[in-house]
Amino acid sequence: MDRRSFLTSTTFGTAGTVALLGTSVAQAAENSGELALPVPSQSHRATAKDYPKAGGNLGNHSYSSLKQITTTNVRTLRGAWHLNLEGGSTSAHQQCAVIAQDGILYAVTTQQNVFAVDGRTGAVRWKTDVGTETTNMRGVALGQGLAFTISGANVVHALDQKTGAVVWTRELLVEDQGDPGCDPESGQCGGSSGGLAGAVVYWDGLIYIGTEGSTAGARGRGYAIEAATGELAWTFWGTPGPGEYGHDTWAGDSWKNGGAVCWIHPAIDPELGLVYWTFGNPYPRTDGSSRAGDNLFSNCLVAIDAKTGERRWHFQSVHHDIWDYDNVMSPVLADLLIDGRKRRVVVYGSKTGMYYILDRVTGKPVHGMEERAVPQHALQKTAPTQPFPGGEPFVESEPRLDKATRPVPFYPTGGIYEVFWDRATILFPGAGGGADWAFPSFSHRTGLVYVGYGLINSAYSNTRGGRVNTARPLGEYFAGGLAAVDPRTNTVAWRREGDWSLAHGNGVLSTAGGLLFQGRPDGVLTALDDRDGRQLWSWQCGAGVNTSPLTYEIDGEQYVAVLAGGNWLPYPDIPKGDSLWAFKLGGTVGPAAAPTPPSRRNQIRVAAVTGDTVTLGRVWNSATQAPGTTENLVAQNAMAPQHLRVPAGTTVTFTNPADNRSAHGAVSFFEAEFDTGLLMPGQSYTHTFETPGEYFYNDPIAPQSTGKIVVS
């Protein structure tokens, strides 16, 4: 069967900037308290007193039936307790989705410590160190009286849930030689530059663990492991080996280091016996010249037999990706009434700003799909078409001058699927959004899917052979928001945009109390009205909240909790920490002191230099404290110095050295403070800075080369 043959032609709706509800969903929820939805299976029912896994239940609904905390009393929510898991350390970010069972919270830190914490008091019941090699730790799983976690050394640990004692360990990424994709002589299974990743998921005696990769080119794989013993049950390869379905979608040996890593936890449908896993982009990320073909199972949602590891079906959201549109997310399984008929769907999508809503049994689109012709580039070996789902995107598909996606001047620009080669080109959605790796929520109360997104451009090029060539242009602005999508129509119900990107681990929790909880990179946890996104409450946690909130109940009292530890994307200066917070109505613990918030522009972060001259087309030599001796037309820092600090009233000279071969210039954006015009080799220009401020500028000839002058 043609791998795209099931796609049906339908018209793709036009996106609108929707500020208020455009359907009757909210009204129905407000009148009845709950929306009439099909009764979900037991494993997909709303969480209540427990919140036992990342995403709440096996369908990743991130929804709770608890409703003691409501839109009317949330203003009295205060800290119940606060705990610094790592003694107040701000050296590392935290990405763990905390879970709760029988009044105990379970968390794991980047520093490789697993904690069991009393959910009423914040007292540590036990703590277990699982190693020293750090990695992204996104959450533990519980099952058979054990707590399961990965470690940075690519070891899986099973701990006694009551004591934290190690019951068994299993090293992975070294014992896959039985797979037909491995070299029988060397035992190598493709690229080895990767690690274990994602929150661990437990179901029916198995645990499921994914992988992440580096730019060197790991070969993705998802594992199922026997929970009782640590024995490997099966491996599913993100890039199929010889003889496997999809192997012919990779040119030559490109599959061996082809990426397609599954670094976020999957969803599971126990009734169908399927695990739904999302696999990331191919490697090299932005250079498609060496890997002709669709490159399965990169950029795919794959439905896998949960017991055997066999592929049942797959859907590829981006063919032959060259944009880092990996669409890795925690898929959401929902039961919906569409045109009077119960539909079991999986909601998949992320960076492209579109949701692909598929039948869970067959993988066929619920709202239709159009394979639409897209721009072509012969060297990139681009796919002739890309799939566009019926409905509408939840965020724009190209840069806009009236938003944070306003492009930095002089770059060529384009929207989704625009092509590029060696000239840096600004596109939106960029590699950091639409929704990137936001964790969405499906509310049983409203029937809506809530997801955070980012308004962040990327500049794509292949000047370094496709290795992470998705630089965010220096000086650009960042922003984002929260969207509510009706999966019955795949249309936007409402959208709230604000100052912060909410697409990098900023999970959403919805509750039967009509609330949405979501954190921000400035350290603020918010409670929003699920009908329109209005903010009803906020709390300063002291570090960026780039994890998923949860709620649980002890002796009839509802708590909300979150781990605030920051992140490094898209803002490198997100405040970091180790703060585990729990909240309840009438709590007595006050908020943390507000940290310095991240810069809303993509900052130049090299140390400032004092002086009054900028040399164009040269990189600053920090050892000699002078401009370099050779011209550079590709670096982002080919302004010498790149960061200049001067007092008000200073006249600065911009000079193009006589031994450069190209014209250069320096043009201030977006403040329009100065414009040197094009300077030929040997020419100079002067400007006197009178007004204090921060002035970014770039070179019209090589616009990625960007500098900053701070006037004090």
XYZ file of C-alpha atoms in Angstrom:
712
model
C 0.000 0.000 0.000
C 1.208 3.516 -0.815
C 2.264 5.044 2.485
C 0.146 8.097 1.758
C -2.784 6.340 0.048
C -5.208 6.687 2.951
C -5.014 10.487 2.908
C -8.231 12.005 1.598
C -8.685 15.357 -0.066
C -10.450 18.050 1.903
C -10.284 21.811 2.133
C -7.972 23.163 4.803
C -9.740 25.885 6.807
C -8.388 29.389 7.128
C -6.834 30.232 10.467
C -8.387 33.043 12.421
C -7.148 34.977 15.428
C -9.928 33.950 17.770
C -10.086 35.807 21.065
C -13.427 34.489 22.381
C -15.308 31.216 22.189
C -16.755 30.619 18.754
C -18.809 27.523 19.645
C -21.367 26.541 22.244
C -18.869 24.363 24.102
C -18.365 26.773 26.983
C -22.033 27.530 27.352
C -22.864 23.818 27.545
C -20.187 23.274 30.162
C -21.338 26.276 32.198
C -24.972 25.143 32.187
C -24.421 21.496 33.014
C -21.083 21.506 34.821
C -19.863 18.725 32.573
C -19.938 18.333 28.799
C -21.784 15.322 27.408
C -18.922 13.111 26.250
C -18.865 9.357 25.682
C -17.967 7.449 28.824
C -14.252 6.732 28.522
C -12.680 3.407 29.326
C -11.605 2.869 32.929
C -7.969 3.622 32.092
C -8.941 6.882 30.393
C -11.263 8.160 33.101
C -10.405 11.383 34.873
C -7.976 11.223 37.753
C -9.361 11.896 41.221
C -7.512 11.644 44.534
C -4.470 10.166 42.772
C -2.528 11.504 39.809
C -0.491 8.364 39.147
C 1.435 9.060 35.925
C 2.777 11.807 33.703
C -0.302 13.102 31.883
C -2.574 11.813 34.646
C -3.981 8.742 32.870
C -2.933 6.458 30.021
C -4.662 8.780 27.527
C -2.516 11.754 28.656
C -5.616 13.815 29.446
C -3.944 15.914 32.176
C -7.447 16.353 33.615
C -8.811 15.828 37.115
C -12.360 15.323 38.383
C -11.501 17.153 41.608
C -13.522 20.338 41.982
C -13.070 21.626 45.518
C -10.914 24.387 44.017
C -13.088 26.384 41.627
C -13.158 29.560 39.581
C -14.874 31.340 42.483
C -12.557 30.336 45.351
C -9.203 29.898 43.604
C -8.258 33.416 44.699
C -7.767 31.986 48.228
C -5.303 29.327 47.022
C -2.048 29.608 48.977
C 1.042 27.566 49.631
C 0.457 24.434 51.716
C 4.181 23.680 51.801
C 7.365 24.225 49.814
C 10.425 21.988 49.485
C 13.821 22.568 47.899
C 14.582 19.081 46.614
C 18.279 19.765 46.011
C 18.933 22.132 48.888
C 18.089 25.257 46.938
C 20.428 24.525 44.025
C 20.039 26.718 40.942
C 22.696 24.890 38.922
C 20.327 22.728 36.886
C 16.953 22.949 35.202
C 14.111 20.553 36.035
C 11.648 18.888 33.644
C 9.995 16.233 35.821
C 6.224 15.730 35.728
C 5.503 15.022 39.402
C 2.920 12.295 40.147
C 0.852 11.384 43.217
C -0.463 8.121 44.647
C -1.961 7.450 48.082
C -0.919 10.870 49.331
C 2.738 10.523 48.279
C 4.356 12.615 45.533
C 7.098 11.106 43.379
C 9.679 13.245 41.596
C 13.110 12.843 40.024
C 15.644 15.623 39.518
C 18.213 16.387 36.860
C 20.776 15.770 39.620
C 19.688 12.074 39.495
C 17.820 11.857 42.780
C 14.412 10.187 43.109
C 12.128 11.451 45.897
C 9.008 10.256 47.660
C 7.432 13.237 49.428
C 4.490 13.403 51.822
C 1.776 15.228 49.890
C 0.273 16.771 53.048
C 3.417 18.060 54.757
C 6.249 18.108 52.206
C 8.360 15.768 54.352
C 10.730 13.551 52.369
C 9.809 9.891 52.910
C 12.798 8.575 50.981
C 15.460 9.712 48.538
C 17.474 7.491 46.191
C 20.515 8.553 44.164
C 20.585 6.814 40.756
C 23.880 8.202 39.405
C 25.994 11.205 38.588
C 25.644 11.499 34.799
C 22.903 14.072 34.367
C 20.200 14.110 31.735
C 16.639 15.375 31.276
C 14.561 13.528 33.869
C 10.882 13.828 32.935
C 9.091 11.540 35.370
C 8.792 8.167 37.103
C 6.210 5.402 36.657
C 4.523 3.301 39.334
C 3.484 -0.349 39.090
C 3.734 -3.668 40.947
C 4.870 -1.835 44.081
C 7.838 -0.338 42.217
C 8.869 3.122 41.063
C 10.661 3.136 37.706
C 13.091 5.745 36.421
C 15.864 6.184 33.894
C 19.259 7.701 34.653
C 21.818 9.696 32.721
C 23.990 6.601 32.389
C 21.217 4.972 30.258
C 20.280 2.656 33.087
C 16.700 1.838 34.090
C 16.138 1.562 37.852
C 13.277 -0.195 39.601
C 12.925 1.045 43.186
C 10.791 -0.237 46.015
C 7.890 2.217 46.083
C 7.759 2.260 49.902
C 11.475 2.492 50.712
C 13.317 3.637 47.584
C 15.600 0.591 47.722
C 16.914 -0.565 44.344
C 15.199 -3.804 43.250
C 16.773 -4.193 39.812
C 18.670 -2.206 37.168
C 18.959 -2.628 33.419
C 21.382 -0.870 31.066
C 19.955 -0.007 27.642
C 21.325 1.263 24.307
C 23.978 -1.469 24.396
C 22.079 -4.732 23.945
C 20.056 -4.367 20.746
C 22.184 -6.622 18.557
C 19.373 -9.097 17.962
C 17.559 -6.608 15.778
C 17.853 -7.165 11.996
C 18.933 -3.553 11.601
C 22.201 -4.165 13.452
C 25.532 -5.141 11.950
C 26.056 -8.830 12.880
C 29.843 -8.478 12.834
C 30.341 -5.295 14.802
C 27.151 -5.477 16.839
C 26.548 -1.815 16.093
C 22.940 -0.653 15.759
C 23.432 2.676 14.055
C 24.396 5.907 15.772
C 25.089 5.527 19.460
C 25.154 9.222 20.359
C 21.950 9.357 22.333
C 20.369 8.501 25.636
C 17.228 7.387 27.394
C 14.469 9.960 27.579
C 10.910 10.733 28.507
C 8.763 10.001 31.526
C 8.516 6.254 32.080
C 5.051 4.729 31.467
C 3.748 1.523 33.105
C 0.921 -0.696 31.856
C 0.041 -4.331 32.442
C 3.444 -5.601 33.447
C 5.519 -3.563 30.990
C 7.259 -0.203 31.180
C 7.838 1.950 28.113
C 10.970 4.083 27.689
C 12.081 6.290 24.809
C 15.337 7.804 23.604
C 16.785 11.169 22.694
C 19.651 11.955 20.338
C 22.427 14.396 19.612
C 23.392 16.172 16.421
C 25.924 13.428 15.718
C 23.010 11.215 14.713
C 21.548 8.702 17.114
C 19.219 6.019 15.800
C 15.917 6.324 17.646
C 14.233 3.443 19.430
C 11.409 2.825 21.870
C 11.682 0.083 24.490
C 9.221 -2.129 26.321
C 10.680 -3.801 29.423
C 9.301 -6.400 31.815
C 8.459 -4.480 34.980
C 9.114 -7.380 37.315
C 12.564 -8.319 36.038
C 13.988 -5.648 33.739
C 14.136 -8.067 30.818
C 13.768 -6.500 27.383
C 10.372 -7.340 25.854
C 10.797 -5.557 22.524
C 12.475 -2.689 20.698
C 10.843 -0.517 18.074
C 13.288 1.307 15.813
C 12.611 4.895 14.746
C 14.600 4.273 11.548
C 13.802 0.814 10.122
C 16.676 -1.500 9.284
C 17.056 -3.779 6.241
C 13.982 -5.892 5.605
C 11.785 -3.802 7.906
C 8.759 -1.789 6.815
C 9.860 1.720 5.834
C 13.530 0.926 5.282
C 13.181 1.883 1.609
C 12.319 5.458 2.634
C 15.980 6.138 3.460
C 18.686 6.573 0.839
C 21.721 4.320 1.215
C 22.885 3.908 4.799
C 21.361 7.175 6.023
C 18.985 5.173 8.265
C 21.886 4.134 10.492
C 22.224 7.599 11.983
C 18.822 8.879 10.958
C 17.501 10.134 14.281
C 13.723 9.705 14.683
C 14.070 9.574 18.458
C 11.010 9.273 20.732
C 11.882 11.523 23.653
C 8.415 12.151 25.133
C 6.225 9.532 26.813
C 3.576 7.699 24.777
C -0.158 7.136 25.311
C -1.758 3.695 25.672
C -5.184 2.317 24.773
C -5.594 -0.898 26.820
C -8.796 -1.908 25.003
C -7.000 -1.876 21.643
C -3.693 -3.057 23.091
C -1.862 -0.192 21.371
C 0.839 2.211 22.462
C 0.923 5.520 20.569
C 4.425 6.962 20.305
C 5.696 10.082 18.554
C 9.074 9.943 16.773
C 11.215 12.985 16.054
C 12.894 14.558 13.075
C 15.509 12.860 10.861
C 19.222 13.641 11.017
C 20.924 15.692 9.673
C 18.201 18.037 10.901
C 18.203 20.684 8.184
C 20.111 18.986 5.379
C 18.030 16.528 3.368
C 20.560 16.014 0.585
C 21.956 12.732 1.929
C 18.681 11.034 2.905
C 16.308 11.070 -0.062
C 12.848 9.674 0.700
C 10.112 10.199 3.252
C 12.418 8.998 6.073
C 10.036 6.834 8.118
C 9.355 6.818 11.031
C 10.669 10.323 11.568
C 7.950 12.892 12.235
C 5.480 10.062 12.783
C 2.871 8.966 15.236
C 3.148 5.174 15.307
C 0.518 2.840 16.752
C 2.481 -0.135 18.119
C 1.183 -3.414 19.525
C 1.812 -2.890 23.223
C 2.803 -6.507 23.827
C 4.774 -7.416 20.701
C 6.206 -4.123 19.404
C 4.734 -4.631 15.935
C 3.625 -1.610 13.918
C -0.140 -1.519 13.425
C -0.234 1.809 11.551
C 1.599 5.087 11.324
C 0.911 8.642 10.266
C 3.696 10.946 9.090
C 2.967 14.610 9.733
C 6.021 15.938 7.844
C 7.628 14.053 4.957
C 11.414 14.316 4.613
C 11.663 16.969 7.313
C 14.311 19.692 6.884
C 12.770 22.156 9.394
C 13.202 20.340 12.732
C 9.398 19.967 12.841
C 9.648 16.806 14.895
C 6.133 17.052 16.386
C 7.270 15.038 19.381
C 4.558 15.382 22.008
C 2.546 13.300 24.432
C -0.376 12.249 22.204
C -3.859 12.609 23.655
C -6.451 9.822 23.332
C -10.026 11.073 23.420
C -13.502 9.608 22.932
C -15.710 12.128 21.125
C -19.183 12.453 19.694
C -18.770 13.670 16.117
C -21.924 13.962 14.001
C -23.739 11.826 16.551
C -21.202 9.009 16.328
C -18.701 7.944 18.975
C -15.174 8.305 17.632
C -12.042 7.055 19.356
C -9.352 9.523 18.290
C -5.742 10.367 18.955
C -4.759 14.032 18.889
C -1.258 14.477 17.478
C 0.724 17.541 16.495
C 2.984 20.254 17.762
C 5.613 22.337 16.023
C 3.719 22.859 12.780
C 0.948 24.590 14.725
C -1.609 22.075 13.449
C -3.370 19.163 15.096
C -3.689 15.908 13.181
C -6.728 14.119 14.614
C -6.721 10.440 13.700
C -8.861 7.373 14.283
C -7.135 5.325 17.000
C -7.962 2.015 15.320
C -7.044 2.760 11.707
C -4.910 5.917 11.747
C -7.174 7.542 9.176
C -7.866 11.274 9.510
C -11.104 12.120 11.270
C -11.487 15.535 9.616
C -9.863 14.716 6.291
C -6.348 15.394 5.051
C -4.990 17.100 1.955
C -1.566 16.334 0.538
C -0.765 19.827 -0.696
C 2.073 20.825 -3.044
C 4.811 22.763 -1.230
C 7.949 24.676 -2.319
C 10.693 22.501 -3.772
C 14.493 22.495 -3.586
C 16.437 20.019 -5.719
C 19.487 19.826 -3.444
C 17.317 19.280 -0.367
C 15.437 16.471 -2.151
C 12.227 17.828 -0.684
C 8.978 15.870 -0.630
C 6.562 17.102 -3.317
C 3.641 17.422 -0.882
C 2.918 17.794 2.821
C -0.243 16.793 4.736
C -2.654 19.522 5.868
C -5.489 18.418 8.155
C -9.083 19.547 7.898
C -10.044 22.331 10.271
C -7.581 25.122 11.028
C -4.169 25.605 12.636
C -4.102 26.846 16.223
C -1.346 29.346 15.427
C -0.302 31.234 12.283
C 1.819 29.541 9.639
C 4.066 32.463 8.676
C 5.786 35.450 10.315
C 3.679 38.523 11.078
C 4.863 42.111 11.353
C 2.438 42.888 14.196
C 3.639 40.100 16.507
C 6.786 38.751 18.097
C 7.337 36.855 14.850
C 8.289 40.119 13.121
C 11.415 39.045 11.200
C 14.799 40.585 11.840
C 15.544 42.706 8.727
C 17.510 41.574 5.655
C 16.902 37.831 6.075
C 14.884 36.089 3.383
C 11.676 34.949 5.088
C 8.858 32.488 4.596
C 6.114 30.435 6.183
C 5.737 26.762 6.890
C 7.613 24.450 4.461
C 9.509 27.271 2.730
C 12.860 25.970 1.438
C 16.402 27.151 2.148
C 19.977 26.129 1.517
C 23.096 28.050 2.459
C 21.532 31.474 3.054
C 20.021 31.891 6.523
C 16.237 32.132 6.074
C 13.710 33.108 8.758
C 10.627 30.888 8.953
C 7.635 30.582 11.245
C 6.667 28.280 12.832
C 10.294 27.879 13.790
C 12.047 24.935 15.375
C 10.772 26.089 18.789
C 7.056 26.212 18.033
C 3.980 26.292 17.337
C 3.576 24.064 20.350
C 6.978 22.302 20.359
C 6.981 19.930 23.356
C 4.159 21.480 25.311
C 2.043 18.955 27.241
C -1.612 19.488 26.311
C -4.731 18.779 28.357
C -8.069 17.289 27.288
C -10.895 18.510 29.513
C -13.828 16.201 30.161
C -15.717 19.312 31.270
C -15.421 21.341 28.071
C -14.341 18.778 25.493
C -11.474 21.066 24.472
C -7.758 20.399 24.105
C -5.627 23.121 25.707
C -2.067 23.671 24.533
C 0.623 26.284 25.054
C 2.501 27.630 22.052
C 5.442 29.847 21.176
C 5.784 32.734 18.753
C 9.427 32.154 17.886
C 11.131 32.366 14.500
C 14.067 30.246 13.424
C 16.753 31.034 10.856
C 17.529 27.921 8.800
C 20.668 27.280 6.772
C 23.139 24.523 5.904
C 26.393 26.356 6.456
C 27.357 23.670 8.991
C 26.106 20.591 7.201
C 22.642 20.501 8.717
C 23.863 20.282 12.310
C 21.396 22.258 14.447
C 21.263 25.034 11.887
C 18.067 26.424 13.306
C 19.515 29.411 15.108
C 17.021 31.851 16.547
C 18.025 35.231 15.085
C 19.777 37.371 17.645
C 17.688 40.340 18.712
C 14.324 38.834 17.764
C 11.428 38.918 20.213
C 9.840 35.905 21.897
C 6.208 35.521 22.950
C 3.438 32.951 22.919
C 0.115 31.964 24.379
C -2.473 29.312 25.124
C -4.950 27.879 22.610
C -8.150 25.922 23.165
C -8.907 23.579 20.269
C -12.199 21.745 19.724
C -11.107 18.271 18.524
C -14.615 17.537 17.185
C -14.026 20.112 14.443
C -10.263 20.767 14.740
C -10.971 24.484 15.066
C -9.840 27.078 17.575
C -12.376 27.797 20.309
C -10.318 30.593 21.842
C -6.750 31.787 22.051
C -4.963 33.989 24.592
C -1.615 35.485 23.620
C 0.815 37.008 26.077
C 4.416 37.898 26.754
C 5.840 34.402 27.191
C 6.458 31.361 25.055
C 4.568 28.455 26.663
C 5.785 25.625 24.457
C 8.769 24.096 26.267
C 7.444 21.762 28.941
C 4.813 24.258 30.159
C 2.139 21.607 30.672
C -1.554 22.375 31.155
C -3.752 20.822 33.861
C -7.543 21.128 33.531
C -9.995 20.333 36.337
C -13.691 19.775 36.929
C -13.575 23.011 38.913
C -13.384 24.911 35.629
C -9.701 25.772 35.984
C -6.570 25.523 33.881
C -3.203 25.561 35.657
C -0.084 26.419 33.663
C 3.356 27.739 34.521
C 5.509 30.368 32.846
C 9.273 30.821 32.394
C 9.284 33.851 34.728
C 8.433 31.580 37.672
C 4.700 32.303 37.794
C 2.105 29.535 38.084
C -1.287 30.701 36.821
C -4.895 29.517 37.201
C -7.101 30.384 34.234
C -10.807 30.098 33.467
C -11.243 27.133 31.114
C -14.017 28.988 29.227
C -11.901 31.841 27.891
C -8.385 31.751 29.380
C -8.868 34.713 31.734
C -6.284 34.691 34.523
C -7.915 34.204 37.930
C -4.882 33.570 40.176
C -1.102 33.572 40.051
C 1.761 32.542 42.300
C 5.483 33.246 42.174
C 7.377 29.953 42.520
C 10.906 31.404 42.410
C 12.075 29.526 39.302
C 10.700 28.943 35.829
C 7.728 26.565 35.719
C 8.527 24.376 32.718
C 6.824 21.250 34.009
C 3.258 19.936 34.321
C 1.104 20.819 37.358
C -0.912 18.076 39.060
C -3.730 17.881 41.582
C -4.517 15.253 44.231
C -6.622 14.779 47.345
C -5.805 13.769 50.920
C -8.622 13.208 53.441
C -11.075 15.176 51.337
C -8.785 18.186 50.817
C -7.636 19.077 47.285
C -4.045 20.098 46.606
C -2.322 21.444 43.486
C 1.416 20.855 43.086
C 4.172 21.705 40.641
C 7.960 21.451 40.345
C 9.534 24.804 39.487
C 13.039 24.351 38.149
C 13.304 26.285 34.893
C 14.596 25.245 31.509
C 17.125 26.517 28.952
C 14.844 26.883 25.936
C 13.805 29.102 24.352
C 15.154 31.544 26.937
C 18.696 30.634 28.038
C 18.246 32.803 31.149
C 15.133 31.153 32.594
C 15.652 31.183 36.385
C 16.540 27.666 37.548
C 15.874 25.944 40.847
C 14.505 22.881 42.636
C 11.262 24.104 44.230
C 8.474 21.587 44.768
C 5.304 23.488 45.704
C 1.952 22.285 47.009
C -1.082 24.572 47.326
C -4.472 24.366 49.045
C -7.312 26.718 49.832
C -6.343 28.834 52.821
C -2.721 27.680 52.877
C -0.280 29.629 55.055
C 2.968 29.543 53.041
C 3.732 32.694 51.068
C 5.166 33.019 47.561
C 8.850 33.052 46.677
C 10.739 36.201 45.851
C 10.461 36.994 42.165
C 13.646 36.068 40.280
C 15.035 38.110 37.423
C 12.752 37.198 34.524
C 14.143 36.020 31.189
C 14.794 38.580 28.478
C 11.984 38.704 25.929
C 14.555 39.204 23.175
C 17.095 36.673 22.010
C 20.060 38.207 23.722
C 23.708 38.482 22.798
C 25.311 37.024 25.890
C 29.043 37.559 25.404
C 30.683 39.934 27.846
C 30.456 43.613 27.036
C 33.520 45.474 25.747
C 34.123 49.178 26.242
C 35.393 51.332 23.407
C 34.164 53.415 20.504
C 34.826 51.308 17.371
C 33.052 48.351 15.743
C 34.879 46.437 13.004
C 32.483 44.851 10.504
C 32.866 41.352 9.106
C 35.303 40.296 11.823
C 34.962 38.100 14.919
C 36.271 39.505 18.197
C 39.387 37.783 19.549
C 38.847 37.605 23.306
C 42.465 36.606 23.910
C 43.918 39.674 22.223
C 40.898 41.916 22.916
C 40.958 42.969 19.279
C 39.143 42.184 16.014
C 40.136 39.005 14.204
C 42.429 39.230 11.194
C 40.204 37.487 8.613
C 36.808 38.319 7.151
C 33.808 36.173 8.143
C 30.494 36.112 6.239
C 28.675 33.267 8.025
C 29.111 33.724 11.789
C 26.477 35.305 14.012
C 29.195 37.198 15.862
C 31.075 38.803 12.949
C 30.916 42.220 14.610
C 34.006 43.110 16.604
C 33.158 43.561 19.388
C 29.732 41.974 19.218
C 28.639 43.559 22.512
C 29.776 47.156 23.049
C 28.944 49.287 26.092
C 29.283 53.072 25.915
C 28.131 56.083 27.945
C 25.532 58.418 26.461
C 27.128 61.010 24.210
C 29.693 58.596 22.764
C 30.435 58.689 19.042
C 30.954 55.178 17.704
C 32.809 54.453 14.462
C 31.735 51.511 12.289
C 34.490 50.476 9.913
C 34.851 47.970 7.090
C 38.571 47.062 7.005
C 40.383 47.764 3.764
C 41.462 44.134 3.465
C 37.898 42.797 3.579
C 36.622 41.681 0.164
C 32.909 42.360 0.680
C 30.766 45.358 1.417
C 29.318 45.420 4.955
C 26.952 47.558 6.970
C 25.304 48.015 10.358
C 21.593 48.822 10.613
C 19.768 49.245 13.902
C 16.540 47.213 14.385
C 13.795 47.531 15.481
C 14.543 50.938 17.030
C 15.902 52.568 13.821
C 18.623 54.378 15.759
C 21.269 54.314 13.005
C 21.981 53.048 9.494
C 25.498 53.034 8.112
C 24.389 52.128 4.605
C 26.676 49.788 2.695
C 30.322 50.453 3.417
C 32.892 49.318 0.889
C 36.250 48.008 2.155
C 38.152 50.901 3.684
C 35.048 53.002 4.430
C 33.707 54.084 7.853
C 30.613 55.673 9.385
C 30.069 57.433 12.724
C 27.022 57.804 14.946
C 26.625 59.592 18.293
C 24.443 57.796 20.867
C 22.514 60.267 23.029
C 19.686 58.137 24.438
C 20.305 55.318 26.935
C 19.040 51.943 25.776
C 19.846 48.634 24.109
C 20.359 48.736 20.346
C 20.597 45.614 18.219
C 21.939 45.893 14.694
C 22.912 43.556 11.867
C 24.723 43.484 8.543
C 22.561 43.787 5.403
C 25.070 41.631 3.500
C 25.225 38.884 6.150
C 22.129 39.498 8.291
C 22.843 36.680 10.709
C 25.851 38.713 11.876
C 24.372 40.719 14.722
C 25.760 43.089 17.321
C 24.448 45.051 20.298
C 25.356 48.435 21.705
C 24.226 49.263 25.240
C 24.135 52.979 26.019
C 24.116 53.907 29.714
